[in-house]
């Protein structure tokens, strides 16, 4: 006896629905054709645009970093603003817009979500796409090697579970709860100097930027170790292990986990190395400290979908957090860390539209053309590097770099002071290019280009 055909499937397959979606998407593409390059603002819209910005800034309690209010339409790396200008977006909401603006494939997924029941999915009510997304994320994280990495073969990862959530900070909060529960009564964390983990009350203690926790009560004890120094690899590895041993000896059995950025983002776009991370993870294993890879920014931006795969660290991945590019964020964790019921739970874990977008992203990450030695991530990285080298050759002292890994690209402009870099950012913005800065001791220009759609020109 064949199963009952679902009303939802009949509706989705209705010729009228299919034709309406096709018409909408074709119309979207037609209207995108007018966005061909950077365009200056329309003077006739300037006054009303400025009033809206001022009003919005006052109502939200602070002005925007850029005078950016999108119109709702874009084309790949180009985005139209409500003042009539068109910008080249090379930061993508700090890494969120991997597929750029108004991507037809994403739009098709979002149309399906708009016609689907349950606007917000969560604790009591989820649709089948949540189950499909979790399965796809775990399959991607546990995929066998087949792509050359800096660390050689990637052992199979032990990740068995994935919990969806609405933000990278919440994914990290869930990771902390899982680690503390699994290693109770441990009550401390380890992290790298210069790390960024989020801005919640607890994560502000992990984030190694005092200004981000000014005025906040102390909520968590965190011990910091130095990050990798590529100019002195052996010495820096020994220094980090020595400092780690000091913390472990001073607080025996008290460290539940270490949060590890494999490429420091806010700290300056510094990548580590396979040898460095392997030595660190081995030491953490010896002391039963949970290894937690924070991939909120690195997911999809290194030569493998996950940076831990690129560095050959799959055997050590107890906890992995992803976000930004994935649209819906997630905490992936090993079966041995499974928490008791109720410890990790949310009224809603994401909107149907965000979950649909995430499924599209993960499917594209699995299809083979973005990653590997000739993948688009590597092509974009090489193109940035060549461009920076050309600028440095023409203008010695203007630019140093590139730094980072894959499609996480940074360069130090001029003297590297925060004031200089900020001035350059605003100058770029006025000329139609959107970038951002890192917040480390040296302020660098940073770029998170929309890898899947940006054109070589």
PDB file of N, CA and C in Angstrom, residues 25 27-36 73-76 101-104:
ATOM      1  N   UNK A  25      11.369  34.439 -10.570  1.00  0.00           N
ATOM      2  CA  UNK A  25      12.827  34.330 -10.669  1.00  0.00           C
ATOM      3  C   UNK A  25      13.341  34.916 -11.979  1.00  0.00           C
ATOM      4  N   UNK A  27      11.941  37.305 -13.594  1.00  0.00           N
ATOM      5  CA  UNK A  27      11.800  38.755 -13.457  1.00  0.00           C
ATOM      6  C   UNK A  27      12.910  39.330 -12.589  1.00  0.00           C
ATOM      7  N   UNK A  28      13.276  38.613 -11.525  1.00  0.00           N
ATOM      8  CA  UNK A  28      14.392  39.038 -10.677  1.00  0.00           C
ATOM      9  C   UNK A  28      15.662  39.181 -11.505  1.00  0.00           C
ATOM     10  N   UNK A  29      15.991  38.167 -12.278  1.00  0.00           N
ATOM     11  CA  UNK A  29      17.210  38.186 -13.086  1.00  0.00           C
ATOM     12  C   UNK A  29      17.175  39.334 -14.087  1.00  0.00           C
ATOM     13  N   UNK A  30      16.003  39.579 -14.671  1.00  0.00           N
ATOM     14  CA  UNK A  30      15.893  40.666 -15.652  1.00  0.00           C
ATOM     15  C   UNK A  30      16.178  42.024 -15.015  1.00  0.00           C
ATOM     16  N   UNK A  31      15.656  42.237 -13.815  1.00  0.00           N
ATOM     17  CA  UNK A  31      15.864  43.523 -13.145  1.00  0.00           C
ATOM     18  C   UNK A  31      17.279  43.663 -12.578  1.00  0.00           C
ATOM     19  N   UNK A  32      17.950  42.543 -12.340  1.00  0.00           N
ATOM     20  CA  UNK A  32      19.343  42.603 -11.890  1.00  0.00           C
ATOM     21  C   UNK A  32      20.273  43.089 -12.999  1.00  0.00           C
ATOM     22  N   UNK A  33      19.863  42.959 -14.241  1.00  0.00           N
ATOM     23  CA  UNK A  33      20.746  43.292 -15.352  1.00  0.00           C
ATOM     24  C   UNK A  33      21.162  44.761 -15.367  1.00  0.00           C
ATOM     25  N   UNK A  34      20.376  45.614 -14.708  1.00  0.00           N
ATOM     26  CA  UNK A  34      20.740  47.022 -14.638  1.00  0.00           C
ATOM     27  C   UNK A  34      21.865  47.325 -13.673  1.00  0.00           C
ATOM     28  N   UNK A  35      22.214  46.349 -12.845  1.00  0.00           N
ATOM     29  CA  UNK A  35      23.304  46.524 -11.874  1.00  0.00           C
ATOM     30  C   UNK A  35      24.577  45.970 -12.497  1.00  0.00           C
ATOM     31  N   UNK A  36      25.328  46.818 -13.143  1.00  0.00           N
ATOM     32  CA  UNK A  36      26.499  46.372 -13.903  1.00  0.00           C
ATOM     33  C   UNK A  36      27.825  46.775 -13.276  1.00  0.00           C
ATOM     34  N   UNK A  73      17.783  44.902  -3.340  1.00  0.00           N
ATOM     35  CA  UNK A  73      18.163  44.235  -4.576  1.00  0.00           C
ATOM     36  C   UNK A  73      19.678  44.322  -4.764  1.00  0.00           C
ATOM     37  N   UNK A  74      20.241  43.282  -5.299  1.00  0.00           N
ATOM     38  CA  UNK A  74      21.666  43.252  -5.619  1.00  0.00           C
ATOM     39  C   UNK A  74      21.916  42.293  -6.759  1.00  0.00           C
ATOM     40  N   UNK A  75      23.167  42.129  -7.094  1.00  0.00           N
ATOM     41  CA  UNK A  75      23.544  41.187  -8.148  1.00  0.00           C
ATOM     42  C   UNK A  75      24.951  40.693  -7.863  1.00  0.00           C
ATOM     43  N   UNK A  76      25.047  39.498  -7.327  1.00  0.00           N
ATOM     44  CA  UNK A  76      26.358  38.957  -6.978  1.00  0.00           C
ATOM     45  C   UNK A  76      27.044  39.805  -5.935  1.00  0.00           C
ATOM     46  N   UNK A 101      24.381  39.031  -3.241  1.00  0.00           N
ATOM     47  CA  UNK A 101      23.078  39.663  -3.063  1.00  0.00           C
ATOM     48  C   UNK A 101      22.106  39.216  -4.144  1.00  0.00           C
ATOM     49  N   UNK A 102      20.873  38.884  -3.699  1.00  0.00           N
ATOM     50  CA  UNK A 102      19.777  38.494  -4.594  1.00  0.00           C
ATOM     51  C   UNK A 102      20.161  37.312  -5.487  1.00  0.00           C
ATOM     52  N   UNK A 103      20.836  36.347  -4.922  1.00  0.00           N
ATOM     53  CA  UNK A 103      21.260  35.169  -5.690  1.00  0.00           C
ATOM     54  C   UNK A 103      20.025  34.363  -6.106  1.00  0.00           C
ATOM     55  N   UNK A 104      19.844  34.082  -7.394  1.00  0.00           N
ATOM     56  CA  UNK A 104      18.641  33.384  -7.833  1.00  0.00           C
ATOM     57  C   UNK A 104      18.428  32.022  -7.179  1.00  0.00           C
TER      58      UNK A 104
END
